[in-house]
Coordinates of C-alpha atoms in Angstrom, one line a residue:
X24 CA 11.3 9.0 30.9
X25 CA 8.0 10.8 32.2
X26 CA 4.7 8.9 32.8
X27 CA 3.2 9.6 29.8
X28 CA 6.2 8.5 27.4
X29 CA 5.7 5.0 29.2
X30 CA 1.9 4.6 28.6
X31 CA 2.4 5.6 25.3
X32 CA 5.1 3.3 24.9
X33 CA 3.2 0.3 26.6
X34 CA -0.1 1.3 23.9
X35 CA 1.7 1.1 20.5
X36 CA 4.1 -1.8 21.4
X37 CA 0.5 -3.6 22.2
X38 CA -0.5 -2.3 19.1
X39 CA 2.4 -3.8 17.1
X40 CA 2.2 -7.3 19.0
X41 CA -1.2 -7.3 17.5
X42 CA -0.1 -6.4 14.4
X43 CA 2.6 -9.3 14.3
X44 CA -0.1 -11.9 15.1
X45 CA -2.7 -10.8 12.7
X46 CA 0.5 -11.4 10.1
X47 CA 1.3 -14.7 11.6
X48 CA -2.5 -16.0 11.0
X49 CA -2.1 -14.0 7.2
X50 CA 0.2 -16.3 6.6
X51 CA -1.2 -19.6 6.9
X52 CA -3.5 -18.3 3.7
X53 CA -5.8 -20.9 3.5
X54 CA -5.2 -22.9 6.7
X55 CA -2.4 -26.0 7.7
X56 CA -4.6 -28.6 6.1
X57 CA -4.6 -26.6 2.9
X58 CA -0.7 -26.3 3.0
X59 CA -0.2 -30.1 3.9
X60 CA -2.4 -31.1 0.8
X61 CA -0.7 -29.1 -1.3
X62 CA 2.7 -30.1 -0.5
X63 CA 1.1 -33.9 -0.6
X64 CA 1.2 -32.8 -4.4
X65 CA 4.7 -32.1 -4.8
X66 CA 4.3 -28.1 -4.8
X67 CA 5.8 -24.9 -2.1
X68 CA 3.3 -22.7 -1.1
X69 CA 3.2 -19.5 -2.5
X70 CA 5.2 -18.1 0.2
X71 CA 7.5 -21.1 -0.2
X72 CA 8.1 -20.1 -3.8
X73 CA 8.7 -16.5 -3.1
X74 CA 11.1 -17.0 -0.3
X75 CA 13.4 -19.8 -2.5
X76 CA 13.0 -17.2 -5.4
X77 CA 14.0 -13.7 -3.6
X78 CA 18.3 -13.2 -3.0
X79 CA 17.7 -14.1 1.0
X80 CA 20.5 -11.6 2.4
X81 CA 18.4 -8.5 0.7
X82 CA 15.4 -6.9 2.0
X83 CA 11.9 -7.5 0.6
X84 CA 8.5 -5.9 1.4
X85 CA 5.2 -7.9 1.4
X86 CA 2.3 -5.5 -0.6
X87 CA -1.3 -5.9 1.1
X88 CA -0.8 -8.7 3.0
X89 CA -4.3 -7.9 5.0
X90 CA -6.4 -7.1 1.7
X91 CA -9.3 -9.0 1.8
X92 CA -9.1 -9.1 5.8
X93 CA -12.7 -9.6 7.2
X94 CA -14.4 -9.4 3.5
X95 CA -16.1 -12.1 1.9
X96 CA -16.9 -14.2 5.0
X97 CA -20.1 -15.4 3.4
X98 CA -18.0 -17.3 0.7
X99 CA -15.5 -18.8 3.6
X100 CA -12.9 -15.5 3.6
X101 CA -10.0 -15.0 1.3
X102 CA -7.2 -14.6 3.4
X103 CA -4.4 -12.2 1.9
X104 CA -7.0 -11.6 -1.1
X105 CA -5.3 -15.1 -2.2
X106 CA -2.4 -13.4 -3.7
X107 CA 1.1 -12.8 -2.2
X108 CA 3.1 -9.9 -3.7
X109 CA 6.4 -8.6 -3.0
X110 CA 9.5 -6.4 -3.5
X111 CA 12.3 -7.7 -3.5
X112 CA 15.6 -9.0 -5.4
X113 CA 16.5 -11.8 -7.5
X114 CA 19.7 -12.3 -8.6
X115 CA 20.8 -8.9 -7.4
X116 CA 17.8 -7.4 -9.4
X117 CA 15.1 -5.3 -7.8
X118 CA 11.9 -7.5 -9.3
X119 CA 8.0 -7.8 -8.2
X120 CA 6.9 -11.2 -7.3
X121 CA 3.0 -12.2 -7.8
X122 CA 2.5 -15.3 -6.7
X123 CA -1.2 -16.8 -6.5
X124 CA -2.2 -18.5 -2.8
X125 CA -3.4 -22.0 -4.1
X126 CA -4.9 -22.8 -0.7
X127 CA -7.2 -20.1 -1.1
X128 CA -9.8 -21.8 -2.6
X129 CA -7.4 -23.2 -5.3
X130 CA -6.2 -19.5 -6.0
X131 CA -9.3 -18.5 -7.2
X132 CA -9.8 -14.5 -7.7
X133 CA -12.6 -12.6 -6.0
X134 CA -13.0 -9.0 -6.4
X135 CA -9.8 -8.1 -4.2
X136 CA -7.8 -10.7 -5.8
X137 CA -7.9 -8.3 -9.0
X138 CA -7.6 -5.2 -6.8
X139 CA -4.5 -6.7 -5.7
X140 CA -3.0 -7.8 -8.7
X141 CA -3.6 -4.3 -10.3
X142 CA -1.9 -2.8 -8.3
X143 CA 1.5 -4.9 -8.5
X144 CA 1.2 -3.7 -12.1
X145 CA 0.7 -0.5 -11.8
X146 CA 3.8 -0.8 -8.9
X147 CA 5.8 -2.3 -11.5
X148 CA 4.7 0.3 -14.1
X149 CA 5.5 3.1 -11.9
X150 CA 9.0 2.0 -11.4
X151 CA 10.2 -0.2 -14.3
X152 CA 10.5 -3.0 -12.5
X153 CA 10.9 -6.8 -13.9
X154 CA 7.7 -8.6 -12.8
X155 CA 7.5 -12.7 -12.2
X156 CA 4.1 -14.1 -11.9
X157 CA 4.3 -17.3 -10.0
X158 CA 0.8 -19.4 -11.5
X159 CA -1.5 -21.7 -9.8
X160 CA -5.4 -20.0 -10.1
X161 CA -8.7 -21.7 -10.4
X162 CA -9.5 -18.5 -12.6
X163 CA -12.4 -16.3 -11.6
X164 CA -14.5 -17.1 -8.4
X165 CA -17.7 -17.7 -10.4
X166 CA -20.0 -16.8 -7.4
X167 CA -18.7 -13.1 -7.9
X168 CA -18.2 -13.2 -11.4
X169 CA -20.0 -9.8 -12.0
X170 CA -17.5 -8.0 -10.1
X171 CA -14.9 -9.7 -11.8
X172 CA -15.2 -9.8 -15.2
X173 CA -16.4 -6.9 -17.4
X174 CA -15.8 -3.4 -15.9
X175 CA -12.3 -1.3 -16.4
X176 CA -10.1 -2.3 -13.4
X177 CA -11.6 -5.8 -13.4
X178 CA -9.8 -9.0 -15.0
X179 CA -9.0 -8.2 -18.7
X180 CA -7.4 -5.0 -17.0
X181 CA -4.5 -7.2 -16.3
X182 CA -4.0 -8.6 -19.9
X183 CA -4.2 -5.4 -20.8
X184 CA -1.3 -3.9 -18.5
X185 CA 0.7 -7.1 -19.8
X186 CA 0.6 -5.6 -23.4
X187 CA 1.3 -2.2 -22.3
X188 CA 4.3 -3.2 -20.0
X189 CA 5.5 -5.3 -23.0
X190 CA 5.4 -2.7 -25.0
X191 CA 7.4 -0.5 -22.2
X192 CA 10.2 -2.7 -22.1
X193 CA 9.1 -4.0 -18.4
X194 CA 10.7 -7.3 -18.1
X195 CA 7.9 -10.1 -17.7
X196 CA 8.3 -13.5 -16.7
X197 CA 5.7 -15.9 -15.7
X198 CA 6.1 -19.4 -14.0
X199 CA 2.7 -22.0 -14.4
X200 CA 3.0 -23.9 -11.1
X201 CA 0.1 -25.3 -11.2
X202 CA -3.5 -24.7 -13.0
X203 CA -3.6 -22.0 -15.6
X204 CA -7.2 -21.4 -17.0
X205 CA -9.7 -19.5 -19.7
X206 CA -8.6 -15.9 -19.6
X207 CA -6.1 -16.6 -17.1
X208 CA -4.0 -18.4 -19.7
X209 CA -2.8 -15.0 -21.3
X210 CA -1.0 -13.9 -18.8
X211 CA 2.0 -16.5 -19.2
X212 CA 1.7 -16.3 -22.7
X213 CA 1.4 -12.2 -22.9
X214 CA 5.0 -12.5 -20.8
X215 CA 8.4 -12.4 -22.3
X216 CA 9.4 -15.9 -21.3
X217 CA 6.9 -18.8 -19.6
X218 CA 8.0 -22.1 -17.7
X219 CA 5.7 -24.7 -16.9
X220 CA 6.2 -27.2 -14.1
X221 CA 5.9 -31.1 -15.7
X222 CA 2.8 -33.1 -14.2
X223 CA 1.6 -30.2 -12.1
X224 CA 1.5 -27.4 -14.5
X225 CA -1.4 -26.9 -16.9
X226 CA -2.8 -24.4 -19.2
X227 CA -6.0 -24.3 -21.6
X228 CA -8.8 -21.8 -22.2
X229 CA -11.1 -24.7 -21.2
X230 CA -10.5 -27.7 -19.0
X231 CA -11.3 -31.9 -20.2
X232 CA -15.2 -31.6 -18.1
X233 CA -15.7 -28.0 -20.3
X234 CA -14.7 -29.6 -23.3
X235 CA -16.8 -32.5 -23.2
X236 CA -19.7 -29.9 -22.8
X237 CA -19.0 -27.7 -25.3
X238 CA -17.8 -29.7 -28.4
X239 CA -17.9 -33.0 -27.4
X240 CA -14.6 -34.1 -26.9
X241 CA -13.5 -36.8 -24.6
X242 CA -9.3 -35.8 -23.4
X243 CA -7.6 -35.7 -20.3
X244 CA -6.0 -32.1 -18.9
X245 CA -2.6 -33.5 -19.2
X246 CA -3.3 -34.0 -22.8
X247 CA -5.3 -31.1 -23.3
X248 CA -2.9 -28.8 -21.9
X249 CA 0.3 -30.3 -19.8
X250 CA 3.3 -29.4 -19.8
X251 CA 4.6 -32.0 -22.8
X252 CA 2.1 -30.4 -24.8
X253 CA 2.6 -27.0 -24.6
X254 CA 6.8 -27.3 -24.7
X255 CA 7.0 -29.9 -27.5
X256 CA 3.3 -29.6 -29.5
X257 CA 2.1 -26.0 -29.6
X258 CA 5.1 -24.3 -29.0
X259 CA 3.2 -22.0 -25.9
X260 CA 5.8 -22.1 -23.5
X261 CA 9.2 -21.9 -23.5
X262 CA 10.7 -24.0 -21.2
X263 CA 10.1 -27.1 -18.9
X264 CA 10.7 -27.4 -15.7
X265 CA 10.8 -30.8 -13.5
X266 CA 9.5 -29.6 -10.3
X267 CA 8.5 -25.8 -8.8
X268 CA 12.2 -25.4 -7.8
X269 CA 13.9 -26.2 -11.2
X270 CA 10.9 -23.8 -12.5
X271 CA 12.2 -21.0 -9.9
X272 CA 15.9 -21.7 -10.8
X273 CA 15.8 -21.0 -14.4
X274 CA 13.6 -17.4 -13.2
X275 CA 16.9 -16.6 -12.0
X276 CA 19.3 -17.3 -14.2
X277 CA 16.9 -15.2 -16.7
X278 CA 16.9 -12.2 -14.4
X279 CA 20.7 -12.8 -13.6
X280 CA 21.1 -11.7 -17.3
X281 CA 18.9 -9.1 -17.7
X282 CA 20.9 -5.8 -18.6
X283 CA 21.6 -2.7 -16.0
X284 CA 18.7 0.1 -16.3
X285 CA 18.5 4.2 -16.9
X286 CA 18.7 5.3 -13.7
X287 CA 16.3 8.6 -12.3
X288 CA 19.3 9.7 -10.6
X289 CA 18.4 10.4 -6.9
X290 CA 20.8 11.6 -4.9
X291 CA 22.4 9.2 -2.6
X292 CA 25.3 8.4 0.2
X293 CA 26.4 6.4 2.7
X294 CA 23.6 5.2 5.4
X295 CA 23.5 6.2 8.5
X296 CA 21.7 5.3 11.5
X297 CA 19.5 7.6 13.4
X298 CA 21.4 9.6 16.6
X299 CA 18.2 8.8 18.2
X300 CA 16.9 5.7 19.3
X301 CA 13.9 4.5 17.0
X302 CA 12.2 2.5 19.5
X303 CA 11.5 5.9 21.3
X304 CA 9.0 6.2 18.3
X305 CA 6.2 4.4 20.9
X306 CA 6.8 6.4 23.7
X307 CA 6.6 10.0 22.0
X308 CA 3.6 9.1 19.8
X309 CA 0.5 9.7 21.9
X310 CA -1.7 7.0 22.5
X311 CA -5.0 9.6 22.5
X312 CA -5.7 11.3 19.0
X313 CA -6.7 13.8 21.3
X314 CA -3.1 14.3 22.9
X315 CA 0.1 16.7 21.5
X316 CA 3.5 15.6 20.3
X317 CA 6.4 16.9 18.4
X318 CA 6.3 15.3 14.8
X319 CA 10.3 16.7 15.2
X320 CA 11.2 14.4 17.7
X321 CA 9.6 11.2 15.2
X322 CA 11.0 13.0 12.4
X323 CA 14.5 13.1 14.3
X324 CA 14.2 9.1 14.9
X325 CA 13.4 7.9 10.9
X326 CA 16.5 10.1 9.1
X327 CA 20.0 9.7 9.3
X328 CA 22.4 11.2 12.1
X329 CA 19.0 12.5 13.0
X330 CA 19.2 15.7 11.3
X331 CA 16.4 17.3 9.8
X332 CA 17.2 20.9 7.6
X333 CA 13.7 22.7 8.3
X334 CA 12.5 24.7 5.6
X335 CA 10.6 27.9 6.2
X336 CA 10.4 26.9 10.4
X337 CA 9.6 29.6 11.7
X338 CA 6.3 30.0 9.4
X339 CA 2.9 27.8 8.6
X340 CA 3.8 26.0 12.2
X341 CA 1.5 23.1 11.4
X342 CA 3.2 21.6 8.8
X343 CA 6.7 21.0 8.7
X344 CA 8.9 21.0 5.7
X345 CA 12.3 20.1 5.2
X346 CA 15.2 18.1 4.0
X347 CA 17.0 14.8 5.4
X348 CA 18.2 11.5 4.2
X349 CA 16.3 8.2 5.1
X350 CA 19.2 4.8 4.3
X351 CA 21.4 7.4 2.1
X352 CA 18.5 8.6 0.0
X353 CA 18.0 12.6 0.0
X354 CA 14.2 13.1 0.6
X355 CA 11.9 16.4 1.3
X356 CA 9.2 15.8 4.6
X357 CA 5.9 17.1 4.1
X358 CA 4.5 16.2 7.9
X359 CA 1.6 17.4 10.1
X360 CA 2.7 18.9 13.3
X361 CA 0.0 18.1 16.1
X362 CA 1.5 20.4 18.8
X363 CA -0.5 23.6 19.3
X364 CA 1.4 26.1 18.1
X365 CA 1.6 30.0 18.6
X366 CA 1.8 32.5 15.4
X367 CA 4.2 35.8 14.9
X368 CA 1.4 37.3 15.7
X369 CA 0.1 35.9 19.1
X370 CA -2.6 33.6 17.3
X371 CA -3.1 30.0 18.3
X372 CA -3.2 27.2 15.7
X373 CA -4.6 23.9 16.5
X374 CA -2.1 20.9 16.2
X375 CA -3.0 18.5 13.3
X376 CA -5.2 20.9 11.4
X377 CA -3.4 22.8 7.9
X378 CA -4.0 26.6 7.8
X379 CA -3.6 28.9 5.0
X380 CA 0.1 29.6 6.1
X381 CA 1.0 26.5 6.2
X382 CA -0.3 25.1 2.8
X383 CA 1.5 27.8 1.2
X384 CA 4.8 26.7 2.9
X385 CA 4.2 23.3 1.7
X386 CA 3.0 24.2 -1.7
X387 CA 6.4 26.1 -2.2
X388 CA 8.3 23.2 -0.6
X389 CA 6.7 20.5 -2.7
X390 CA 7.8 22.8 -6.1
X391 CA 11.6 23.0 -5.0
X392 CA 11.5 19.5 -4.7
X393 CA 10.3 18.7 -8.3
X394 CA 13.0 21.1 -9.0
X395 CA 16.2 19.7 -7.4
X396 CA 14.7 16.1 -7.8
X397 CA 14.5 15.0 -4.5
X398 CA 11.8 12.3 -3.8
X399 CA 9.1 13.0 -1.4
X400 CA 8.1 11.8 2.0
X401 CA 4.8 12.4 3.8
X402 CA 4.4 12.1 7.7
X403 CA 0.4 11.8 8.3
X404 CA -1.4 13.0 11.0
X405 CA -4.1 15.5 9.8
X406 CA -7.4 16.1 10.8
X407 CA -7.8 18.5 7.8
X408 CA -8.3 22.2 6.7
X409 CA -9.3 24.7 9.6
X410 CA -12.6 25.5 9.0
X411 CA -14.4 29.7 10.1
X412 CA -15.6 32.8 9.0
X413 CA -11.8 33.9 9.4
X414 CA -10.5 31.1 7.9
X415 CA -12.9 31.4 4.2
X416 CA -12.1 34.9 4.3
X417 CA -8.5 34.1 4.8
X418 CA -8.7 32.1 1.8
X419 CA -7.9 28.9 3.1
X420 CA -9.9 27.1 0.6
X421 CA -7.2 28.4 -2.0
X422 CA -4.6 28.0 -0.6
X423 CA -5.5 24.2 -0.1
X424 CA -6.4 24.0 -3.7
X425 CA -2.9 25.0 -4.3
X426 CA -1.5 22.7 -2.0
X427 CA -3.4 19.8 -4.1
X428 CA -2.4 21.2 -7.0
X429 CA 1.3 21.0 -6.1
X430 CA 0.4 17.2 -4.6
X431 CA -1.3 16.4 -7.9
X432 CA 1.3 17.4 -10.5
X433 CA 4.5 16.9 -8.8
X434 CA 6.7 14.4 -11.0
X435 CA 9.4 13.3 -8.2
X436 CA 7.9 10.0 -6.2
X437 CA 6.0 10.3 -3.5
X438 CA 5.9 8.1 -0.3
X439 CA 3.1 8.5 2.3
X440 CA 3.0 7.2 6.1
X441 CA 0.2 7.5 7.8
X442 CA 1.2 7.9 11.4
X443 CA -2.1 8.6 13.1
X444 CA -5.4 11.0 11.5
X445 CA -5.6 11.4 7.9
X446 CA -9.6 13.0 7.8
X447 CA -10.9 14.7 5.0
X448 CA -9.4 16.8 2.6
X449 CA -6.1 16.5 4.6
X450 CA -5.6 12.7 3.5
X451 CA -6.1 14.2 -0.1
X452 CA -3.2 17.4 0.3
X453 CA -1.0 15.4 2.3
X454 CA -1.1 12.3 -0.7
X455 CA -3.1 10.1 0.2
X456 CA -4.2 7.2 -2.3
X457 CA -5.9 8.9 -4.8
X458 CA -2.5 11.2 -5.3
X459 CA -0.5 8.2 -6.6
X460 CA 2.0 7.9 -3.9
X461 CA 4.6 5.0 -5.0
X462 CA 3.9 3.1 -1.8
X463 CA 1.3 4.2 0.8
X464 CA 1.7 2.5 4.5
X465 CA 0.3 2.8 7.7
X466 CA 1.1 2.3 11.2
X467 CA -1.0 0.4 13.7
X468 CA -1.7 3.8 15.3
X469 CA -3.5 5.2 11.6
X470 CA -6.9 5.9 11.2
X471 CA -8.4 6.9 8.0
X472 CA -11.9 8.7 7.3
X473 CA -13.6 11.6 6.3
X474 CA -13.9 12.9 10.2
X475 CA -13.1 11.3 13.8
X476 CA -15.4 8.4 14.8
X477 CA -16.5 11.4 17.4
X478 CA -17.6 13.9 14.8
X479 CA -19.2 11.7 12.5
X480 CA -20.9 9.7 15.1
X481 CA -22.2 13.2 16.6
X482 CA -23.1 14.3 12.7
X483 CA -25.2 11.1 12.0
X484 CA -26.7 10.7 15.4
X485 CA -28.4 14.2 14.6
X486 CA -29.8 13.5 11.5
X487 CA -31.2 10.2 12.8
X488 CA -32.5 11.4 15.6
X489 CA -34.5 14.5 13.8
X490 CA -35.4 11.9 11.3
X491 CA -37.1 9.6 14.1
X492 CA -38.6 13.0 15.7
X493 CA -40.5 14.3 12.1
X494 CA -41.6 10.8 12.1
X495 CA -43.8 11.8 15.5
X496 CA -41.3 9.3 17.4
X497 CA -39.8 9.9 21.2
X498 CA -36.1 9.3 21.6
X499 CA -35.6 9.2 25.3
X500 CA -31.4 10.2 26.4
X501 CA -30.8 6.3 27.0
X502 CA -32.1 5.7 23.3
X503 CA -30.0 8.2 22.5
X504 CA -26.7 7.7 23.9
X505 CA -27.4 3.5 22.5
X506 CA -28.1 5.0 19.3
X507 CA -24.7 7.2 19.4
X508 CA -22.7 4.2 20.5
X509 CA -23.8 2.0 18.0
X510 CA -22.9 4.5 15.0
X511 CA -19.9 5.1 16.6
X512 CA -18.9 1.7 16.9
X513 CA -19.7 0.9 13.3
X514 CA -17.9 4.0 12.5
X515 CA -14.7 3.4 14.4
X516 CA -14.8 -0.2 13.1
X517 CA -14.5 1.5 9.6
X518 CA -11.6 3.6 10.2
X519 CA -9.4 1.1 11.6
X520 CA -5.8 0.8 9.4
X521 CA -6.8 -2.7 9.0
X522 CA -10.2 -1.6 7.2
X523 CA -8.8 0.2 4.8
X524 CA -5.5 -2.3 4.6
X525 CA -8.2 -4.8 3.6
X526 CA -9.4 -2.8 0.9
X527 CA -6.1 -2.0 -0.8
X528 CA -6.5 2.0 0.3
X529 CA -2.9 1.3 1.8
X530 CA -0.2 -1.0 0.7
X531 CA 0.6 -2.5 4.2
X532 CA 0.7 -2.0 7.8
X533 CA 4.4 -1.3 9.4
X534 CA 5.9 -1.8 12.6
X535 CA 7.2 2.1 13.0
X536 CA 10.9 0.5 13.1
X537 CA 10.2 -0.4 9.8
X538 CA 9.3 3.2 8.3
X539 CA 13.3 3.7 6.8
X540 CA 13.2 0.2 5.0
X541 CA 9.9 0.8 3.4
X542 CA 10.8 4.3 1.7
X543 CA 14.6 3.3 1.1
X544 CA 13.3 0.4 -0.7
X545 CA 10.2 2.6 -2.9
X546 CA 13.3 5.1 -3.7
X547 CA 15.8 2.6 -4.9
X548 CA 12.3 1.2 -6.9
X549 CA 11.6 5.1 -8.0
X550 CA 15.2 5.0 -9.3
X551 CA 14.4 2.8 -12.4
X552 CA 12.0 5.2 -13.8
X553 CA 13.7 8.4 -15.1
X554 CA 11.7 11.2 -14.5
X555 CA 10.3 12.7 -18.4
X556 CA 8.0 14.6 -17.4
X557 CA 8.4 18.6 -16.3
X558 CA 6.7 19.8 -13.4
X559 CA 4.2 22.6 -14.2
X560 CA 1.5 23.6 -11.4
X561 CA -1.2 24.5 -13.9
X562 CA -3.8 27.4 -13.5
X563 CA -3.8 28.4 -9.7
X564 CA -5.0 31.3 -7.8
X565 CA -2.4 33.5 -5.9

């Protein structure tokens, strides 16, 4: 192995070790105090709860584990958005589990906290899967209420999706662990089948202090809304559970009964490893953004046997399109190709950027998929559209349209990795979040904005600069280069993977190794959703 392959290899294995203690420190949520209280009461964490729940010889994905990361600092942080969600199986059954973080400020929900739970919904939506919701929430933060409560993809948005999942035939089960309150306590009741834990568990729209207030009313929560009184009295919940693993046993023998689904159909055989080594993955990705490699030789390292069918290789050299298998699964790769590459006809095209050519391969690549059915998988590293007089002449900006198009309306699933740049309009025709990929990761190496901390520190510094000048101010070239750090700073700080991990613009951050388990795990979720719906590109220009 050359030089370079070993500082490359040396920056993203630091890169990942980061990335493994950030997720250690996730995991504590609210601390090792927090956790030794709550077991003082008899209860497993939310982590605890998962892990006893989940089949423990299958695999399992954790959804936006850093969401939340950094935010909220003023109101003592809310580590993991104080809700853990994952994929995984129970009783041999591919199921999300939402499980609220009652060490997070009593598993209260701030902004994110919604954020997060929307979008296990709209994962379970998506792909027919059973969803459990593991209870023990405080209810709304009431600091934040405002961006909480009233707007569309606040709060009531998740009552809301309960009704419309019910109504789908999505499999709903919801475990009260601990408190349950005001609007919170439709969720259990809006699922097929509750369980409350005895002594621990509680529901009511208002608790025994609230009460008092409002109507006068002197009555203890156990009274008001325990678990004797909801199983025996008002007839809310269906069964009662003695402690939070008797509540987690009868989850699964409930999913262990639940019948077999339609199936999409994706094509599948027999897994096989890679003929490369995947740890070679760190030495050929470069550590500068500024530096070539051959997406191939990645590409070569995530599919089985390594082979990789190219589609259409000989034209649009800056994206690659083909066919492979990833765990068994047949799946078409969209991927940016950062090498600079030479044309037919003697022109040069910059590595990471999409020209005309290549958006049409991809747009043609992307329809053939919707037609044989085959999932899609997108490798990220874009800096976006080539811009010049040649280029608008060209037509590029059609052409991209057409690749969006193709993005937008394509009915197979979609899975996106972003590897390292995903600027501009490139994020959007190479699926990024706003295309509805089924699961959308990054690696440590990611870095998501409209244009490179470089450009847009360079962009900014010149309009502050002629600002200060009209304002009959002198910037000498010290002010300025301190002026041009700082935005850049701010800026780079911004496109960080764990900015926009924090934010929910991703659903995780991966070890590379982990790239095949991720999309064999969204296809094998894809697979409970038949696909209904033809593809049909629209109105484009050719």
């Amino acid at each position: 192995m050359d030089l370079t392959f070993n500082k490359n290899e040396d920056h993203n294995k630091i890169l990942v070790s980061e990335l493994r203690k950030k997720l250690a420190k996730v995991k504590l949520g609210g601390g090792k105090s927090r956790i030794e209280k709550h077991h003082a009461k008899g209860k497993l964490t939310a982590r605890e709860r998962i892990d006893y729940l989940l089949d423990s010889k299958k695999p399992s994905l954790e959804i936006a584990a850093f969401a939340g990361e950094g935010m909220y600092e003023e109101h003592g942080g809310c580590p993991c958005g104080g809700v853990v969600i994952k994929i995984g199986f129970i009783s041999g059954k591919q199921c999300i589990v939402v499980a609220n973080d009652a060490t997070v400020k009593a598993g209260a929900w701030f902004p994110i906290t919604v954020k997060k739970n929307l979008r296990a919904q709209e994962i379970a939506i998506e792909n027919r899967l059973p969803i459990i919701y593991l209870v023990d929430s405080a209810g709304v933060y009431l600091p934040m209420q405002e961006e909480i409560f009233p707007d569309k993809e606040h709060f009531g948005r998740i009552f809301r999706n309960n009704a419309v999942m019910s109504s789908m035939g999505i499999t709903q089960i919801a475990a009260v662990m601990g408190s349950c309150v005001a609007g919170g306590a439709y969720l259990p009741i809006m699922s097929d089948e509750a369980i409350i834990v005895d002594k621990t568990g509680s529901i009511f729209l208002a608790g025994s202090y609230l009460v008092k207030a409002a109507i006068g009313e002197n009555v203890d929560n156990e009274t008001l809304g325990g678990a004797t009184t909801h199983s025996e009295i008002s007839g809310v919940i269906d069964y009662k559970a003695k402690d939070d693993h008797d509540a987690l046993d009868t989850i699964k023998n409930i999913v262990s009964k639940i019948g077999d689904f339609e199936k999409a159909g994706f094509n599948r055989e027999q897994s096989s490893k890679p003929s490369e080594d995947p740890n070679e993955i760190y030495g050929i990705l470069s550590k500068s953004r500024a530096e070539q490699y051959d997406m191939r030789e990645i590409i070569k390292r995530l599919v089985d046997k390594s082979v990789f069918e190219e589609y259409k290789k000989g034209y649009g050299k800056t994206i690659l399109t083909g066919y492979a298998r990833i765990d068994g699964w047949a799946v078409g790769i969209v991927a940016n190709q950062r090498i600079l590459v030479k044309t037919k006809k003697g022109e040069m095209q910059f590595g990471g950027v999409i020209y005309s050519d290549s958006a049409d391969k991809a747009t043609r690549f992307i329809a053939n998929c919707n037609q044989k059915k085959i999932p899609l998988v997108f490798l990220q590293d874009v800096t976006g559209f080539m811009v010049g007089s040649k280029s608008e002449q060209g037509g590029i900006i059609k052409d991209g349209a057409k690749m969006v198009n193709a993005v937008s309306n394509s009915v197979v699933p979609k899975f996106t990795i972003i590897i390292g740049n995903s600027y501009g309009a490139g994020n959007y025709a190479m699926c990024g979040k706003a295309y509805d990929p089924r699961l959308i990761v990054a690696w440590p190496s990611a870095a998501l904005a409209v244009m490179s901390g470089n450009s847009a520190a360079k962009v900014l510094l010149q309009i502050e600069t002629a600002s200060l000048k009209k304002a009959g101010k002198k910037i000498t070239k010290k002010e300025e280069e301190d002026l041009f750090n700082k935005i850049k700073t701010r800026y780079d700080m911004q496109i960080s993977p764990y900015y926009a991990a924090s934010r929910i613009w991703t659903d995780a951050i991966i070890d590379p190794l982990d790239t095949r388990s991720w999309i064999s795990m969204g296809i094998e979720a894809a697979n409970h959703a038949p696909i209904k719906k033809p593809f049909n590109l629209g109105v484009i220009q050719v």
